[in-house]
CSV table of C-alpha atoms and ligand atoms in Angstrom, one decimal:
chain,number,residue,atom,x,y,z
A,1,MET,CA,24.7,-16.7,8.5
A,2,PRO,CA,23.6,-16.7,4.4
A,3,ASP,CA,22.8,-21.0,4.2
A,4,ASP,CA,23.6,-22.3,0.3
A,5,SER,CA,20.8,-24.6,0.7
A,6,LYS,CA,18.1,-21.9,0.9
A,7,THR,CA,17.4,-19.6,-2.0
A,8,GLY,CA,19.6,-16.9,-3.4
A,9,VAL,CA,17.8,-13.2,-3.4
A,10,THR,CA,19.8,-10.1,-5.3
A,11,VAL,CA,17.5,-6.7,-3.5
A,12,LEU,CA,18.2,-3.6,-5.9
A,13,GLY,CA,17.3,0.1,-3.6
A,14,LEU,CA,18.7,-0.1,0.1
A,15,GLY,CA,16.5,2.6,0.8
A,16,ALA,CA,14.9,2.4,4.0
A,17,MET,CA,12.7,-0.5,2.8
A,18,GLY,CA,15.1,-1.9,0.3
A,19,THR,CA,17.8,-1.7,3.2
A,20,ALA,CA,15.1,-3.6,5.6
A,21,LEU,CA,14.3,-6.3,2.7
A,22,ALA,CA,17.8,-7.3,2.3
A,23,GLU,CA,17.7,-7.5,6.0
A,24,ALA,CA,15.5,-9.8,6.5
A,25,PHE,CA,16.7,-12.0,3.9
A,26,LEU,CA,19.7,-12.1,5.4
A,27,ALA,CA,18.1,-13.4,8.5
A,28,GLY,CA,15.7,-15.9,7.0
A,29,GLY,CA,19.3,-17.5,6.0
A,30,HIS,CA,19.4,-16.0,2.3
A,31,PRO,CA,21.9,-15.7,-0.1
A,32,THR,CA,21.9,-11.5,-0.7
A,33,THR,CA,23.2,-9.7,-3.3
A,34,VAL,CA,22.4,-6.2,-2.8
A,35,TRP,CA,23.4,-2.9,-5.0
A,36,ASN,CA,22.1,0.9,-4.6
A,37,ARG,CA,22.8,3.8,-7.1
A,38,SER,CA,24.6,5.8,-4.6
A,39,ALA,CA,27.7,3.6,-2.3
A,40,GLY,CA,28.1,4.2,1.2
A,41,LYS,CA,24.4,2.6,2.0
A,42,ALA,CA,25.8,-1.3,1.8
A,43,GLY,CA,28.4,-1.5,4.4
A,44,GLY,CA,26.1,-2.5,7.3
A,45,LEU,CA,24.3,-4.9,5.0
A,46,ALA,CA,27.7,-6.9,3.9
A,47,ALA,CA,28.7,-7.0,7.4
A,48,LYS,CA,25.8,-9.0,7.8
A,49,GLY,CA,27.0,-11.1,4.9
A,50,ALA,CA,25.5,-9.5,1.7
A,51,VAL,CA,27.4,-9.8,-1.2
A,52,VAL,CA,27.3,-6.0,-2.5
A,53,ALA,CA,27.5,-6.0,-6.7
A,54,GLY,CA,29.2,-2.9,-8.7
A,55,THR,CA,26.4,-2.7,-11.5
A,56,PRO,CA,22.9,-3.7,-11.6
A,57,ALA,CA,23.3,-6.3,-14.1
A,58,GLU,CA,26.4,-7.8,-11.8
A,59,ALA,CA,23.7,-7.8,-9.4
A,60,ILE,CA,21.0,-9.3,-11.1
A,61,ALA,CA,23.0,-12.5,-13.0
A,62,ALA,CA,24.1,-13.3,-9.0
A,63,ASN,CA,20.8,-15.1,-8.4
A,64,GLY,CA,17.6,-16.1,-9.7
A,65,VAL,CA,15.1,-13.9,-7.8
A,66,VAL,CA,15.3,-10.5,-8.2
A,67,VAL,CA,13.3,-8.0,-5.8
A,68,VAL,CA,13.2,-4.3,-6.9
A,69,CYS,CA,12.0,-1.5,-4.0
A,70,LEU,CA,13.2,1.8,-5.6
A,71,PHE,CA,11.5,5.3,-5.9
A,72,ASP,CA,9.0,4.7,-8.9
A,73,ALA,CA,8.1,3.1,-11.7
A,74,ARG,CA,10.5,5.1,-13.3
A,75,SER,CA,13.3,4.2,-11.2
A,76,VAL,CA,12.3,0.6,-11.9
A,77,ARG,CA,12.8,1.1,-15.5
A,78,GLU,CA,15.8,2.7,-15.7
A,79,VAL,CA,18.0,0.5,-13.2
A,80,LEU,CA,16.2,-2.6,-15.0
A,81,GLU,CA,17.0,-1.2,-18.5
A,82,THR,CA,20.6,-0.6,-17.2
A,83,GLY,CA,21.1,-4.4,-16.7
A,84,ALA,CA,18.3,-5.9,-18.5
A,85,GLU,CA,21.4,-8.2,-20.5
A,86,SER,CA,20.8,-10.4,-16.8
A,87,LEU,CA,17.4,-10.5,-16.7
A,88,PRO,CA,17.0,-13.1,-19.6
A,89,GLY,CA,15.7,-16.6,-16.8
A,90,ARG,CA,15.1,-14.6,-13.6
A,91,VAL,CA,12.4,-14.2,-11.2
A,92,LEU,CA,11.5,-10.2,-10.8
A,93,VAL,CA,9.6,-9.6,-8.0
A,94,ASN,CA,8.8,-5.3,-8.0
A,95,LEU,CA,8.1,-4.1,-5.2
A,96,THR,CA,8.2,-0.9,-5.3
A,97,ASN,CA,4.6,1.1,-4.9
A,98,GLY,CA,3.1,2.2,-8.3
A,99,THR,CA,-0.5,1.6,-10.1
A,100,PRO,CA,-2.0,-1.4,-11.6
A,101,GLY,CA,-1.3,0.2,-14.7
A,102,GLU,CA,2.6,0.6,-14.2
A,103,ALA,CA,2.9,-3.1,-12.9
A,104,ARG,CA,1.2,-4.5,-16.0
A,105,GLU,CA,3.6,-2.1,-18.2
A,106,LEU,CA,6.0,-3.6,-16.2
A,107,ALA,CA,4.8,-6.6,-16.9
A,108,ALA,CA,4.7,-6.9,-20.5
A,109,TRP,CA,8.1,-5.0,-20.8
A,110,VAL,CA,10.0,-8.0,-18.8
A,111,ALA,CA,8.0,-10.7,-20.1
A,112,GLU,CA,10.1,-9.5,-23.6
A,113,HIS,CA,13.1,-11.1,-21.6
A,114,ASP,CA,12.1,-14.5,-20.5
A,115,VAL,CA,10.9,-13.2,-16.7
A,116,GLU,CA,8.5,-15.0,-15.1
A,117,PHE,CA,7.0,-11.7,-13.5
A,118,LEU,CA,5.2,-10.5,-10.0
A,119,ASP,CA,4.3,-7.4,-8.7
A,120,GLY,CA,4.2,-6.4,-4.7
A,121,GLY,CA,2.6,-4.3,-2.5
A,122,ILE,CA,3.9,-3.8,1.3
A,123,MET,CA,1.9,-3.4,4.0
A,124,ALA,CA,4.4,-2.8,6.4
A,125,VAL,CA,6.6,-0.3,7.5
A,126,PRO,CA,10.7,-0.7,7.4
A,127,PRO,CA,11.0,-1.9,11.0
A,128,MET,CA,7.7,-4.1,10.6
A,129,ILE,CA,9.6,-5.9,8.0
A,130,GLY,CA,9.9,-9.8,9.1
A,131,SER,CA,7.1,-9.3,12.2
A,132,PRO,CA,4.2,-11.6,12.5
A,133,ALA,CA,2.6,-8.0,11.9
A,134,ALA,CA,3.9,-7.3,8.1
A,135,PHE,CA,2.0,-8.5,5.2
A,136,VAL,CA,2.7,-8.1,1.2
A,137,LEU,CA,0.4,-8.4,-1.3
A,138,TYR,CA,1.7,-10.1,-4.5
A,139,SER,CA,0.0,-10.9,-8.0
A,140,GLY,CA,1.6,-12.2,-11.2
A,141,SER,CA,2.9,-15.8,-11.9
A,142,ARG,CA,1.4,-17.8,-9.5
A,143,THR,CA,4.5,-20.5,-10.2
A,144,ALA,CA,6.8,-17.6,-9.3
A,145,PHE,CA,4.7,-16.9,-5.9
A,146,ASP,CA,4.2,-20.6,-5.4
A,147,THR,CA,8.2,-22.0,-5.8
A,148,HIS,CA,9.5,-18.8,-4.2
A,149,LYS,CA,6.6,-18.3,-0.5
A,150,GLU,CA,9.7,-19.8,2.1
A,151,LEU,CA,11.5,-17.0,0.5
A,152,PHE,CA,9.0,-14.1,0.4
A,153,ASP,CA,7.8,-15.2,4.0
A,154,SER,CA,10.5,-14.3,5.3
A,155,LEU,CA,9.5,-10.5,4.9
A,156,GLY,CA,6.2,-11.1,6.8
A,157,GLU,CA,2.9,-12.7,5.5
A,158,SER,CA,2.7,-13.6,1.8
A,159,LEU,CA,-0.9,-12.7,-0.1
A,160,TYR,CA,-1.1,-13.7,-4.0
A,161,TYR,CA,-4.2,-12.1,-5.3
A,162,GLY,CA,-4.3,-13.5,-8.9
A,163,THR,CA,-2.5,-13.6,-11.7
A,164,ASP,CA,-3.1,-10.1,-13.4
A,165,PRO,CA,0.1,-8.4,-11.9
A,166,GLY,CA,-2.1,-5.1,-11.2
A,167,LEU,CA,-4.1,-6.6,-8.9
A,168,ALA,CA,-1.3,-6.8,-6.1
A,169,ALA,CA,-1.6,-2.6,-6.8
A,170,LEU,CA,-4.6,-1.8,-6.7
A,171,HIS,CA,-5.0,-4.2,-3.2
A,172,ASP,CA,-2.3,-1.6,-2.2
A,173,LEU,CA,-3.9,1.3,-2.9
A,174,ALA,CA,-7.5,0.6,-1.9
A,175,LEU,CA,-5.5,-0.1,1.7
A,176,LEU,CA,-3.7,3.3,1.7
A,177,SER,CA,-6.7,4.8,0.7
A,178,GLY,CA,-8.3,3.9,4.2
A,179,MET,CA,-5.6,4.8,5.9
A,180,TYR,CA,-4.7,8.2,4.7
A,181,GLY,CA,-8.5,8.6,5.3
A,182,MET,CA,-8.5,7.7,8.8
A,183,PHE,CA,-5.2,9.5,9.4
A,184,MET,CA,-6.7,12.8,7.7
A,185,GLY,CA,-9.5,12.7,10.4
A,186,VAL,CA,-7.6,11.8,13.3
A,187,ILE,CA,-4.9,14.8,12.5
A,188,GLN,CA,-8.4,17.0,12.0
A,189,ALA,CA,-9.5,14.9,15.5
A,190,PHE,CA,-6.1,16.1,17.5
A,191,ALA,CA,-6.2,20.0,15.7
A,192,LEU,CA,-10.1,20.5,16.8
A,193,ILE,CA,-8.8,19.3,20.8
A,194,GLY,CA,-5.2,21.2,20.2
A,195,SER,CA,-7.3,25.0,19.2
A,196,GLU,CA,-8.1,25.0,22.9
A,197,GLY,CA,-4.8,23.6,24.9
A,198,SER,CA,-5.6,19.8,25.2
A,199,GLU,CA,-2.9,17.9,24.4
A,200,ALA,CA,-2.9,15.1,21.9
A,201,ARG,CA,-2.0,12.6,24.2
A,202,SER,CA,-4.3,13.0,26.6
A,203,PHE,CA,-7.1,12.8,24.1
A,204,ALA,CA,-5.9,9.6,22.0
A,205,PRO,CA,-7.1,6.9,24.0
A,206,LEU,CA,-10.7,8.1,23.2
A,207,LEU,CA,-10.2,9.1,19.4
A,208,LYS,CA,-9.0,5.2,19.4
A,209,ARG,CA,-11.6,3.7,21.3
A,210,TRP,CA,-14.3,5.9,19.1
A,211,ILE,CA,-11.9,4.7,15.5
A,212,THR,CA,-11.7,0.8,16.9
A,213,GLY,CA,-15.2,0.7,17.7
A,214,MET,CA,-16.7,2.6,13.8
A,215,THR,CA,-14.2,-0.3,12.1
A,216,GLY,CA,-17.7,-2.2,13.5
A,217,PHE,CA,-19.3,-1.0,10.4
A,218,ILE,CA,-17.0,-1.7,7.5
A,219,ASP,CA,-18.5,-5.8,7.6
A,220,GLY,CA,-21.8,-4.2,7.2
A,221,ALA,CA,-20.9,-1.3,4.8
A,222,ALA,CA,-19.4,-3.9,2.6
A,223,GLU,CA,-22.7,-5.9,2.2
A,224,GLN,CA,-24.3,-2.6,1.5
A,225,ILE,CA,-22.2,-1.9,-1.1
A,226,ASP,CA,-21.8,-5.6,-2.8
A,227,LYS,CA,-25.8,-5.3,-2.9
A,228,ARG,CA,-25.5,-2.1,-4.4
A,229,ASP,CA,-28.6,-1.5,-1.6
A,230,TYR,CA,-27.5,1.5,0.6
A,231,THR,CA,-31.4,0.6,2.9
A,232,ILE,CA,-29.4,-2.2,4.6
A,233,GLY,CA,-29.6,-2.0,7.8
A,234,VAL,CA,-29.4,1.7,8.1
A,235,VAL,CA,-29.1,2.8,11.9
A,236,SER,CA,-28.1,6.5,11.3
A,237,ASN,CA,-29.2,7.8,7.5
A,238,LEU,CA,-28.1,10.0,5.3
A,239,ALA,CA,-30.2,13.3,5.7
A,240,MET,CA,-29.3,13.5,9.1
A,241,GLN,CA,-25.2,12.8,8.8
A,242,ALA,CA,-25.6,15.5,5.4
A,243,GLY,CA,-27.2,17.9,8.2
A,244,ALA,CA,-25.1,17.5,11.3
A,245,GLY,CA,-21.8,17.6,8.7
A,246,ASP,CA,-23.0,21.3,8.8
A,247,ALA,CA,-21.1,21.9,12.3
A,248,PHE,CA,-17.6,20.5,10.9
A,249,ALA,CA,-17.1,23.8,8.7
A,250,LYS,CA,-18.2,26.1,11.8
A,251,VAL,CA,-16.4,24.4,14.6
A,252,GLY,CA,-13.7,25.4,12.3
A,253,GLU,CA,-14.3,28.9,11.7
A,254,GLU,CA,-15.3,29.2,15.8
A,255,GLN,CA,-12.1,27.3,16.6
A,256,ALA,CA,-9.7,28.8,14.0
A,257,ILE,CA,-9.2,25.7,12.7
A,258,SER,CA,-9.4,25.0,8.8
A,259,ALA,CA,-12.1,22.4,7.4
A,260,GLU,CA,-9.8,21.8,4.3
A,261,LEU,CA,-9.3,18.0,5.0
A,262,LEU,CA,-12.7,17.1,5.7
A,263,ALA,CA,-14.5,19.4,3.2
A,264,PRO,CA,-14.7,17.2,0.3
A,265,LEU,CA,-17.5,14.9,1.8
A,266,ARG,CA,-20.3,17.2,2.7
A,267,PRO,CA,-20.7,17.9,-1.0
A,268,LEU,CA,-20.4,14.7,-1.9
A,269,MET,CA,-23.5,13.9,0.8
A,270,LEU,CA,-26.0,16.5,0.0
A,271,ARG,CA,-25.7,15.5,-3.4
A,272,ARG,CA,-26.8,11.7,-2.9
A,273,VAL,CA,-29.7,13.6,-0.6
A,274,ALA,CA,-30.6,15.7,-3.5
A,275,ASP,CA,-30.9,12.5,-6.1
A,276,GLY,CA,-33.7,11.1,-2.9
A,277,HIS,CA,-31.6,9.3,-1.0
A,278,GLY,CA,-31.5,10.7,2.2
A,279,HIS,CA,-32.5,7.9,3.8
A,280,GLU,CA,-29.8,5.1,2.9
A,281,ASP,CA,-26.9,5.0,4.4
A,282,LEU,CA,-23.4,7.6,3.7
A,283,THR,CA,-22.4,4.2,1.9
A,284,GLY,CA,-24.2,5.1,-0.9
A,285,ILE,CA,-21.8,7.7,-1.8
A,286,ILE,CA,-19.9,5.4,-3.7
A,287,GLU,CA,-22.0,5.3,-6.5
A,288,LEU,CA,-21.1,9.3,-6.8
A,289,LEU,CA,-17.4,8.4,-7.3
A,290,LYS,CA,-17.3,5.9,-10.3
A,291,ILE,CA,-16.7,7.8,-13.3
A,292,LYS,CA,-18.1,6.5,-17.0
A,293,LYS,CA,-15.1,5.7,-19.2
B,1,FVH,N1,9.2,3.2,4.4
B,1,FVH,C1,8.1,3.2,3.6
B,1,FVH,O1,7.1,3.3,5.0
B,1,FVH,C2,6.9,2.4,2.7
B,1,FVH,C3,6.4,1.1,3.0
B,1,FVH,C4,5.2,0.8,2.1
B,1,FVH,C5,6.2,0.2,0.9
B,1,FVH,N2,7.4,1.7,0.5
B,1,FVH,C6,7.7,2.2,-1.1
B,1,FVH,O2,9.1,1.3,-1.4
B,1,FVH,C7,9.6,1.6,-2.1
B,1,FVH,C8,10.8,2.2,-1.7
B,1,FVH,O3,10.5,3.0,-0.1
B,1,FVH,P1,11.7,3.5,0.5
B,1,FVH,O4,11.4,3.5,1.8
B,1,FVH,O5,13.2,2.7,0.7
B,1,FVH,O6,12.6,4.8,0.1
B,1,FVH,P2,14.1,5.4,0.2
B,1,FVH,O7,14.3,5.5,1.5
B,1,FVH,O8,13.3,7.3,0.0
B,1,FVH,O9,14.7,4.9,-0.9
B,1,FVH,C9,14.8,5.1,-2.3
B,1,FVH,C10,15.4,3.8,-3.3
B,1,FVH,O10,15.6,4.0,-4.4
B,1,FVH,C11,16.7,5.2,-5.0
B,1,FVH,N3,16.0,5.6,-6.5
B,1,FVH,C12,15.4,6.5,-6.3
B,1,FVH,N4,15.8,6.9,-7.6
B,1,FVH,C13,16.5,6.3,-8.5
B,1,FVH,C14,16.6,6.3,-9.5
B,1,FVH,N5,16.7,7.0,-10.2
B,1,FVH,N6,17.9,5.4,-10.3
B,1,FVH,C15,18.3,4.1,-9.1
B,1,FVH,N7,17.7,4.6,-8.3
B,1,FVH,C16,16.8,5.3,-7.3
B,1,FVH,C17,17.5,5.1,-4.4
B,1,FVH,O11,19.1,5.3,-4.5
B,1,FVH,P3,19.7,6.5,-3.9
B,1,FVH,O12,19.2,7.6,-3.3
B,1,FVH,O13,20.3,5.8,-2.3
B,1,FVH,O14,21.1,6.3,-4.7
B,1,FVH,C18,17.3,4.5,-2.7
B,1,FVH,O15,17.4,3.2,-3.0
B,1,FVH,C19,8.4,3.6,-2.4
B,1,FVH,O16,7.8,2.5,-3.7
B,1,FVH,C20,7.7,3.4,-1.4
B,1,FVH,O17,6.4,4.2,-2.1
B,1,FVH,C21,8.0,2.1,1.8
């Protein structure tokens, strides 16, 4: 039940994630007001004690802290413009996925409306919200983060990344890049195994064992990258890995499985070898990813 001694919060957006956020605030005893563009998504939350607002302006006016979790940067701006009259004096926390540039642009816009701003990246899927596995990255106003950390902790562990509002989005997209890279490999592995009729679930334990073992190399890769020295502790050099890489295209042809998910990696390896870095580690291809502006 909402507890009036606790910080009240407004949640704009009741998609899968916005609903999970509002549920976690209510479970933490925080008086919660919600708003969603389409009617009909707030019934369950109202039954748990949420106040349902009719407009963004009404929702924003209801509480000192306003959390926005919408589809994208454009929808966030549209909704906030609609409710702009209520913004002055509020703490706004944008938990919608976006880029660092979008976060900085929103920060500049809300600053004109006398708003303390935090941008965030949710590192969880909706059922994880409020569990110890969830963590949320924040950047922007340090004062807002420190003042309302107890409220934010209702969602999962709260991690602050600095006053530049773009930093949470940068860390969020970096972590998601790591995740999607892993899933590309996992899907390719299941496709190859499936090409001979094996069930994915029989192969899954072996795949988990291998990927878990490989995460042991992340710290070494980080040291090489920080020092820009890709010769440190090399155990499987790039020339060897690039040579073995031909097998990924060939096995695709043999087993009638497209190699397109992993295809971009090998040309980068070959370029780096051609540039004289075959004795170094795979991590050196990071040099080829840096685009001069
Ligand atoms: N769900 C997840 O696994 C991920 C986990 C990490 C963070 N993401 C990001 O969270 C944002 C919201 O995601 P979501 O899962 O809640 O998304 P949907 O269920 O699709 O809900 C979208 C809500 O946005 C509203 N909306 C869309 N366009 C507009 C608009 N122009 N004006 C106002 N509201 C808009 C939509 O409203 P309605 O369709 O119900 O009327 C939903 O409330 C997102 O950035 C993820 O990347 C989730």
